[in-house]
PDB file of C-alpha atoms in Angstrom:
ATOM      1  CA  MET A  18       0.239  -0.052   0.120  1.00 48.00           C
ATOM      2  CA  GLN A  19       1.306   3.161  -0.764  1.00 46.00           C
ATOM      3  CA  ASN A  20       2.057   5.764   1.883  1.00 49.00           C
ATOM      4  CA  HIS A  21       0.161   9.074   0.707  1.00 49.00           C
ATOM      5  CA  SER A  22       1.670  12.093   2.564  1.00 46.00           C
ATOM      6  CA  SER A  23      -0.692  14.947   3.864  1.00 46.00           C
ATOM      7  CA  THR A  24       1.461  17.541   2.409  1.00 47.00           C
ATOM      8  CA  SER A  25       0.677  19.029  -0.738  1.00 46.00           C
ATOM      9  CA  MET A  26       2.852  19.536  -3.639  1.00 47.00           C
ATOM     10  CA  PRO A  27       3.696  23.208  -4.374  1.00 47.00           C
ATOM     11  CA  ILE A  28       2.394  24.591  -7.350  1.00 44.00           C
ATOM     12  CA  PRO A  29       5.129  25.709  -9.697  1.00 51.00           C
ATOM     13  CA  ILE A  30       4.681  29.120 -10.848  1.00 49.00           C
ATOM     14  CA  SER A  31       6.170  30.419 -13.977  1.00 54.00           C
ATOM     15  CA  MET A  32       8.373  33.605 -14.735  1.00 52.00           C
ATOM     16  CA  THR A  33       5.435  34.842 -16.478  1.00 53.00           C
ATOM     17  CA  ASN A  34       2.704  34.520 -13.960  1.00 52.00           C
ATOM     18  CA  LEU A  35       5.101  35.706 -10.982  1.00 47.00           C
ATOM     19  CA  ILE A  36       5.698  38.921 -13.155  1.00 50.00           C
ATOM     20  CA  TYR A  37       2.001  39.695 -13.469  1.00 49.00           C
ATOM     21  CA  ILE A  38       1.218  38.776 -10.170  1.00 48.00           C
ATOM     22  CA  LEU A  39       3.423  41.074  -8.547  1.00 48.00           C
ATOM     23  CA  MET A  40       2.420  43.696 -10.951  1.00 49.00           C
ATOM     24  CA  TYR A  41      -1.477  42.892  -9.954  1.00 45.00           C
ATOM     25  CA  VAL A  42      -0.537  43.418  -6.451  1.00 42.00           C
ATOM     26  CA  PHE A  43       1.276  46.537  -6.964  1.00 46.00           C
ATOM     27  CA  LEU A  44      -1.334  48.260  -8.879  1.00 43.00           C
ATOM     28  CA  VAL A  45      -4.170  47.172  -6.590  1.00 41.00           C
ATOM     29  CA  GLY A  46      -2.393  48.560  -3.659  1.00 46.00           C
ATOM     30  CA  LEU A  47      -2.084  51.875  -5.471  1.00 42.00           C
ATOM     31  CA  ALA A  48      -5.782  51.802  -6.234  1.00 41.00           C
ATOM     32  CA  GLY A  49      -6.728  51.326  -2.756  1.00 43.00           C
ATOM     33  CA  HIS A  50      -4.538  54.163  -1.829  1.00 40.00           C
ATOM     34  CA  GLN A  51      -6.250  56.457  -4.334  1.00 37.00           C
ATOM     35  CA  VAL A  52      -9.857  55.557  -2.645  1.00 32.00           C
ATOM     36  CA  LYS A  53      -8.442  56.550   0.545  1.00 34.00           C
ATOM     37  CA  SER A  54      -7.377  59.653  -0.329  1.00 33.00           C
ATOM     38  CA  ASP A  55     -10.141  60.858  -2.181  1.00 34.00           C
ATOM     39  CA  VAL A  56     -12.596  60.207   0.697  1.00 33.00           C
ATOM     40  CA  ILE A  57     -14.283  63.466   2.203  1.00 36.00           C
ATOM     41  CA  VAL A  58     -13.194  63.465   5.869  1.00 37.00           C
ATOM     42  CA  ALA A  59     -16.406  64.847   7.822  1.00 34.00           C
ATOM     43  CA  ASP A  60     -15.910  67.429  10.236  1.00 43.00           C
ATOM     44  CA  ASP A  61     -16.187  66.449  14.113  1.00 43.00           C
ATOM     45  CA  ASN A  62     -18.729  69.356  14.604  1.00 47.00           C
ATOM     46  CA  THR A  63     -22.022  68.466  12.837  1.00 49.00           C
ATOM     47  CA  THR A  64     -23.116  72.437  13.185  1.00 73.00           C
ATOM     48  CA  LEU A  65     -23.901  74.050   9.778  1.00 84.00           C
ATOM     49  CA  LYS A  66     -21.362  76.837   9.096  1.00 93.00           C
ATOM     50  CA  TYR A  67     -22.386  79.794   7.251  1.00 94.00           C
ATOM     51  CA  CYS A  68     -20.276  82.432   5.418  1.00 96.00           C
ATOM     52  CA  PRO A  69     -20.768  86.098   6.371  1.00 96.00           C
ATOM     53  CA  TYR A  70     -18.654  87.234   3.189  1.00 95.00           C
ATOM     54  CA  PHE A  71     -21.106  85.506   0.950  1.00 95.00           C
ATOM     55  CA  GLY A  72     -24.256  86.512   2.459  1.00 95.00           C
ATOM     56  CA  ASN A  73     -24.559  83.663   5.030  1.00 95.00           C
ATOM     57  CA  ARG A  74     -24.706  80.896   2.491  1.00 95.00           C
ATOM     58  CA  LEU A  75     -23.861  77.696   3.763  1.00 96.00           C
ATOM     59  CA  ALA A  76     -20.374  76.128   3.451  1.00 96.00           C
ATOM     60  CA  GLY A  77     -20.179  72.783   1.183  1.00 95.00           C
ATOM     61  CA  PRO A  78     -17.308  70.849  -0.535  1.00 95.00           C
ATOM     62  CA  GLN A  79     -15.291  72.375  -3.388  1.00 95.00           C
ATOM     63  CA  LEU A  80     -12.997  69.785  -4.339  1.00 93.00           C
ATOM     64  CA  SER A  81     -11.862  71.747  -7.508  1.00 91.00           C
ATOM     65  CA  LEU A  82     -10.099  74.443  -5.371  1.00 92.00           C
ATOM     66  CA  GLN A  83      -6.691  74.992  -6.856  1.00 90.00           C
ATOM     67  CA  ASN A  84      -6.028  77.862  -3.899  1.00 90.00           C
ATOM     68  CA  CYS A  85      -6.685  77.308  -0.208  1.00 93.00           C
ATOM     69  CA  SER A  86      -7.382  73.633  -1.396  1.00 92.00           C
ATOM     70  CA  TRP A  87      -6.874  72.436   2.508  1.00 92.00           C
ATOM     71  CA  PHE A  88     -10.440  74.051   2.682  1.00 95.00           C
ATOM     72  CA  ARG A  89     -11.848  72.060  -0.434  1.00 93.00           C
ATOM     73  CA  ASN A  90     -14.102  69.599   2.102  1.00 92.00           C
ATOM     74  CA  GLN A  91     -15.772  72.351   3.410  1.00 94.00           C
ATOM     75  CA  SER A  92     -15.455  75.754   1.820  1.00 96.00           C
ATOM     76  CA  CYS A  93     -17.127  79.344   1.816  1.00 96.00           C
ATOM     77  CA  CYS A  94     -15.845  79.912  -1.357  1.00 95.00           C
ATOM     78  CA  ASN A  95     -15.295  78.314  -5.283  1.00 95.00           C
ATOM     79  CA  GLN A  96     -12.547  78.886  -7.503  1.00 93.00           C
ATOM     80  CA  ASP A  97     -13.914  81.762  -9.415  1.00 94.00           C
ATOM     81  CA  GLU A  98     -14.298  83.576  -6.316  1.00 93.00           C
ATOM     82  CA  ILE A  99     -10.658  83.228  -5.309  1.00 91.00           C
ATOM     83  CA  ASP A 100      -9.594  84.433  -9.056  1.00 88.00           C
ATOM     84  CA  SER A 101     -11.580  87.429  -8.576  1.00 86.00           C
ATOM     85  CA  ILE A 102     -10.775  88.293  -4.806  1.00 83.00           C
ATOM     86  CA  PHE A 103      -7.178  87.599  -5.273  1.00 77.00           C
ATOM     87  CA  GLU A 104      -6.929  90.286  -7.671  1.00 70.00           C
ATOM     88  CA  ASP A 105      -7.255  92.576  -4.670  1.00 65.00           C
ATOM     89  CA  ILE A 106      -4.534  91.469  -2.647  1.00 67.00           C
ATOM     90  CA  ILE A 107      -2.149  93.946  -0.880  1.00 68.00           C
ATOM     91  CA  PRO A 108       0.281  95.409  -3.441  1.00 75.00           C
ATOM     92  CA  LEU A 109       3.571  94.058  -2.299  1.00 83.00           C
ATOM     93  CA  PHE A 110       6.461  94.274  -4.659  1.00 85.00           C
ATOM     94  CA  ASN A 111       9.907  92.310  -4.643  1.00 87.00           C
ATOM     95  CA  VAL A 112       8.180  89.217  -2.625  1.00 89.00           C
ATOM     96  CA  ASP A 113       9.729  86.000  -1.919  1.00 92.00           C
ATOM     97  CA  GLN A 114       8.305  82.674  -1.871  1.00 92.00           C
ATOM     98  CA  GLN A 115       7.915  82.632   1.831  1.00 93.00           C
ATOM     99  CA  CYS A 116       6.029  85.978   1.873  1.00 92.00           C
ATOM    100  CA  ARG A 117       3.956  85.003  -1.411  1.00 90.00           C
ATOM    101  CA  GLN A 118       2.589  82.024   0.843  1.00 92.00           C
ATOM    102  CA  THR A 119       1.980  83.994   3.767  1.00 93.00           C
ATOM    103  CA  MET A 120      -0.186  86.543   1.675  1.00 91.00           C
ATOM    104  CA  SER A 121      -2.078  83.410   0.304  1.00 90.00           C
ATOM    105  CA  TYR A 122      -2.508  82.244   3.603  1.00 93.00           C
ATOM    106  CA  LEU A 123      -4.379  85.591   4.505  1.00 93.00           C
ATOM    107  CA  MET A 124      -6.419  86.036   1.477  1.00 92.00           C
ATOM    108  CA  CYS A 125      -7.558  82.195   2.054  1.00 94.00           C
ATOM    109  CA  TYR A 126      -9.815  83.521   5.235  1.00 95.00           C
ATOM    110  CA  ILE A 127     -12.784  83.897   2.235  1.00 95.00           C
ATOM    111  CA  CYS A 128     -12.546  80.022   2.031  1.00 96.00           C
ATOM    112  CA  SER A 129     -12.793  79.419   5.761  1.00 96.00           C
ATOM    113  CA  PRO A 130     -15.572  77.782   6.963  1.00 96.00           C
ATOM    114  CA  ASP A 131     -15.448  79.388  10.268  1.00 95.00           C
ATOM    115  CA  GLN A 132     -15.799  82.750   8.834  1.00 95.00           C
ATOM    116  CA  LYS A 133     -18.564  83.784  11.402  1.00 94.00           C
ATOM    117  CA  ASP A 134     -15.794  83.781  14.002  1.00 95.00           C
ATOM    118  CA  PHE A 135     -13.822  86.577  12.608  1.00 96.00           C
ATOM    119  CA  TYR A 136     -15.714  88.264   9.821  1.00 97.00           C
ATOM    120  CA  ALA A 137     -18.759  90.186  10.640  1.00 95.00           C
ATOM    121  CA  ASP A 138     -19.916  93.700   9.033  1.00 93.00           C
ATOM    122  CA  ARG A 139     -17.499  93.580   6.242  1.00 92.00           C
ATOM    123  CA  GLN A 140     -14.730  93.571   8.746  1.00 95.00           C
ATOM    124  CA  LEU A 141     -12.083  91.085   9.191  1.00 96.00           C
ATOM    125  CA  THR A 142     -10.271  90.066  12.548  1.00 97.00           C
ATOM    126  CA  ILE A 143      -7.052  88.773  12.274  1.00 97.00           C
ATOM    127  CA  CYS A 144      -5.213  86.860  15.095  1.00 97.00           C
ATOM    128  CA  ASP A 145      -1.949  88.811  16.559  1.00 96.00           C
ATOM    129  CA  ASP A 146       0.062  85.957  15.948  1.00 95.00           C
ATOM    130  CA  MET A 147      -1.018  85.909  12.137  1.00 96.00           C
ATOM    131  CA  CYS A 148      -0.450  89.714  11.635  1.00 96.00           C
ATOM    132  CA  GLN A 149       3.339  89.266  12.940  1.00 96.00           C
ATOM    133  CA  ASP A 150       3.647  86.240  10.634  1.00 95.00           C
ATOM    134  CA  ILE A 151       2.990  88.320   7.663  1.00 94.00           C
ATOM    135  CA  TYR A 152       5.425  90.916   8.730  1.00 95.00           C
ATOM    136  CA  ASP A 153       8.080  88.875   9.728  1.00 95.00           C
ATOM    137  CA  SER A 154       7.569  86.898   6.110  1.00 94.00           C
ATOM    138  CA  CYS A 155       7.326  89.835   3.996  1.00 93.00           C
ATOM    139  CA  TYR A 156       9.609  92.270   6.262  1.00 89.00           C
ATOM    140  CA  ASN A 157      11.849  93.165   3.097  1.00 88.00           C
ATOM    141  CA  ALA A 158       8.771  93.530   0.437  1.00 93.00           C
ATOM    142  CA  THR A 159       8.483  96.812  -1.039  1.00 92.00           C
ATOM    143  CA  TYR A 160       5.034  98.642  -0.333  1.00 88.00           C
ATOM    144  CA  LYS A 161       4.479 102.242  -1.795  1.00 87.00           C
ATOM    145  CA  GLY A 162       8.382 102.194  -3.203  1.00 89.00           C
ATOM    146  CA  ASP A 163       9.836 101.618   0.504  1.00 92.00           C
ATOM    147  CA  PRO A 164      10.472  98.511   2.409  1.00 91.00           C
ATOM    148  CA  LEU A 165       7.430  97.166   4.561  1.00 91.00           C
ATOM    149  CA  ASN A 166       9.559  97.721   7.744  1.00 90.00           C
ATOM    150  CA  TYR A 167       9.578 101.533   6.627  1.00 92.00           C
ATOM    151  CA  TRP A 168       5.989 101.782   6.994  1.00 93.00           C
ATOM    152  CA  TYR A 169       5.365  99.455   9.730  1.00 94.00           C
ATOM    153  CA  ARG A 170       7.583  98.762  12.919  1.00 94.00           C
ATOM    154  CA  ASN A 171       5.649  95.078  13.715  1.00 96.00           C
ATOM    155  CA  GLY A 172       2.559  93.214  12.527  1.00 96.00           C
ATOM    156  CA  ILE A 173       0.284  95.028  14.876  1.00 96.00           C
ATOM    157  CA  GLU A 174       0.988  98.065  13.216  1.00 96.00           C
ATOM    158  CA  PHE A 175       0.728  96.312  10.045  1.00 94.00           C
ATOM    159  CA  CYS A 176      -2.723  95.157  10.445  1.00 95.00           C
ATOM    160  CA  ARG A 177      -3.930  98.298  11.825  1.00 95.00           C
ATOM    161  CA  GLY A 178      -2.640  99.982   8.886  1.00 93.00           C
ATOM    162  CA  ARG A 179      -4.472  97.625   6.940  1.00 91.00           C
ATOM    163  CA  ARG A 180      -7.751  98.710   8.746  1.00 93.00           C
ATOM    164  CA  PHE A 181      -8.054  94.707  10.208  1.00 96.00           C
ATOM    165  CA  GLN A 182      -9.324  94.389  13.417  1.00 97.00           C
ATOM    166  CA  ILE A 183      -6.862  92.373  15.832  1.00 97.00           C
ATOM    167  CA  GLY A 184      -7.751  89.579  18.093  1.00 97.00           C
ATOM    168  CA  GLN A 185      -5.900  86.977  20.343  1.00 95.00           C
ATOM    169  CA  PHE A 186      -5.259  83.690  18.957  1.00 94.00           C
ATOM    170  CA  GLN A 187      -6.194  82.152  22.360  1.00 92.00           C
ATOM    171  CA  LEU A 188      -9.396  83.267  22.266  1.00 91.00           C
ATOM    172  CA  GLY A 189     -10.435  81.649  19.024  1.00 89.00           C
ATOM    173  CA  LYS A 190     -12.452  84.743  17.582  1.00 94.00           C
ATOM    174  CA  CYS A 191      -9.963  85.730  14.880  1.00 96.00           C
ATOM    175  CA  TYR A 192      -8.603  84.411  11.513  1.00 97.00           C
ATOM    176  CA  SER A 193      -4.989  82.913  11.712  1.00 96.00           C
ATOM    177  CA  ILE A 194      -3.732  79.889   9.705  1.00 93.00           C
ATOM    178  CA  LYS A 195      -2.529  77.998  12.515  1.00 93.00           C
ATOM    179  CA  ARG A 196      -5.892  77.299  13.285  1.00 92.00           C
ATOM    180  CA  TYR A 197      -6.207  75.286  10.307  1.00 92.00           C
ATOM    181  CA  GLU A 198      -2.579  73.426  10.534  1.00 89.00           C
ATOM    182  CA  HIS A 199      -4.209  70.058  10.732  1.00 85.00           C
ATOM    183  CA  LEU A 200      -5.973  70.704   7.648  1.00 81.00           C
ATOM    184  CA  LEU A 201      -2.866  71.808   6.091  1.00 79.00           C
ATOM    185  CA  ASN A 202      -1.036  68.721   7.050  1.00 76.00           C
ATOM    186  CA  ILE A 203      -3.659  66.442   5.555  1.00 62.00           C
ATOM    187  CA  TYR A 204      -3.988  68.575   2.302  1.00 52.00           C
ATOM    188  CA  GLN A 205      -0.001  68.492   1.833  1.00 54.00           C
ATOM    189  CA  THR A 206      -0.262  64.380   2.244  1.00 54.00           C
ATOM    190  CA  SER A 207      -3.012  63.957   0.065  1.00 46.00           C
ATOM    191  CA  HIS A 208      -1.701  66.013  -2.515  1.00 42.00           C
ATOM    192  CA  ALA A 209       1.248  64.207  -2.782  1.00 40.00           C
ATOM    193  CA  SER A 210      -0.779  61.048  -3.278  1.00 40.00           C
ATOM    194  CA  ARG A 211      -2.661  62.718  -6.571  1.00 42.00           C
ATOM    195  CA  LEU A 212       0.226  61.111  -8.502  1.00 39.00           C
ATOM    196  CA  PHE A 213      -2.138  58.380  -8.626  1.00 40.00           C
ATOM    197  CA  SER A 214      -5.199  60.004  -9.437  1.00 45.00           C
ATOM    198  CA  PRO A 215      -8.008  58.529 -11.691  1.00 46.00           C
ATOM    199  CA  SER A 216      -6.365  60.759 -14.434  1.00 48.00           C
ATOM    200  CA  THR A 217      -3.230  58.903 -14.177  1.00 46.00           C
ATOM    201  CA  PHE A 218      -3.830  55.731 -12.601  1.00 44.00           C
ATOM    202  CA  TYR A 219      -4.730  53.982 -16.058  1.00 46.00           C
ATOM    203  CA  PRO A 220      -1.774  55.437 -18.057  1.00 51.00           C
ATOM    204  CA  VAL A 221       0.243  53.968 -15.325  1.00 48.00           C
ATOM    205  CA  CYS A 222      -1.277  50.605 -15.501  1.00 48.00           C
ATOM    206  CA  LEU A 223      -0.517  51.061 -19.311  1.00 54.00           C
ATOM    207  CA  VAL A 224       3.146  51.854 -18.727  1.00 51.00           C
ATOM    208  CA  MET A 225       3.470  48.976 -16.226  1.00 56.00           C
ATOM    209  CA  THR A 226       2.248  46.426 -18.599  1.00 54.00           C
ATOM    210  CA  PHE A 227       4.710  47.635 -21.258  1.00 54.00           C
ATOM    211  CA  ILE A 228       7.608  47.003 -18.578  1.00 55.00           C
ATOM    212  CA  ALA A 229       6.145  43.688 -18.065  1.00 52.00           C
ATOM    213  CA  HIS A 230       6.107  42.823 -21.646  1.00 54.00           C
ATOM    214  CA  PHE A 231       9.782  44.197 -22.018  1.00 53.00           C
ATOM    215  CA  LEU A 232      10.854  42.114 -19.131  1.00 51.00           C
ATOM    216  CA  LEU A 233       9.607  38.783 -20.409  1.00 53.00           C
ATOM    217  CA  SER A 234      11.568  39.310 -23.642  1.00 56.00           C
ATOM    218  CA  SER A 235      14.468  40.755 -21.969  1.00 54.00           C
ATOM    219  CA  PRO A 236      17.683  38.827 -21.697  1.00 57.00           C
ATOM    220  CA  ILE A 237      17.683  40.273 -18.067  1.00 51.00           C
ATOM    221  CA  LEU A 238      15.386  37.584 -17.149  1.00 49.00           C
ATOM    222  CA  ALA A 239      17.636  34.683 -17.768  1.00 54.00           C
ATOM    223  CA  LEU A 240      19.891  36.029 -14.918  1.00 52.00           C
ATOM    224  CA  PHE A 241      16.641  35.036 -12.284  1.00 48.00           C
ATOM    225  CA  ARG A 242      15.627  32.186 -13.901  1.00 52.00           C
ATOM    226  CA  PRO A 243      18.115  29.543 -11.824  1.00 54.00           C
ATOM    227  CA  LEU A 244      17.064  31.503  -8.848  1.00 48.00           C
ATOM    228  CA  LEU A 245      13.474  30.768  -9.292  1.00 44.00           C
ATOM    229  CA  MET A 246      14.236  27.053 -10.780  1.00 49.00           C
ATOM    230  CA  THR A 247      16.177  26.248  -7.666  1.00 51.00           C
ATOM    231  CA  THR A 248      13.345  27.895  -5.199  1.00 46.00           C
ATOM    232  CA  SER A 249      10.685  25.790  -7.068  1.00 46.00           C
ATOM    233  CA  GLN A 250      12.441  22.732  -6.647  1.00 52.00           C
ATOM    234  CA  HIS A 251      12.691  23.073  -2.986  1.00 51.00           C
TER     235      HIS A 251
END
């Protein structure tokens, strides 16, 4: 009587199948990552948020925002409104990248879903820390032909000179980009993952398929064949 072993024999995998399996696992992983990055994360605060700057309309998703994109899941503005309002940005010249970015953070108050906390009667209240950040970032920028520090000695003077109301960050009734640092971090992470958005994911699949066909017909494959044959024998 033959003694049948309970151990099943390993199924041999050809080099072709192995490459396609690895490619499939890689692409499925990317697809899963993309699904997660496109999910709209709901705000823990379920209270409806309205927008005084735009006649008290409700904030809502604006996934096509190119500027102020960290507000895209819940925004008071749309892209057309940003394009129009950003034309009225404070006229500073000789600005560097840091100054330009800080000024953009300032103008993004029009998109914040928390406008009711710092915008009323056509008056913007900026946090004292935000005023100083603008001043420090744009210290050497030119305003009316002279450096900004010629006109203003500190951030508080700058905000007052621009007729902004000034509030304390700790009280939470003023606008500061630091209030949205968690959104900025989420945006920067998801923005990097957009390399594999639907518009690029399928071209990546085509490229990967082409690479697989190239490898299957390449002499390089012969270098790995002895190793795989040895593994399958064990």
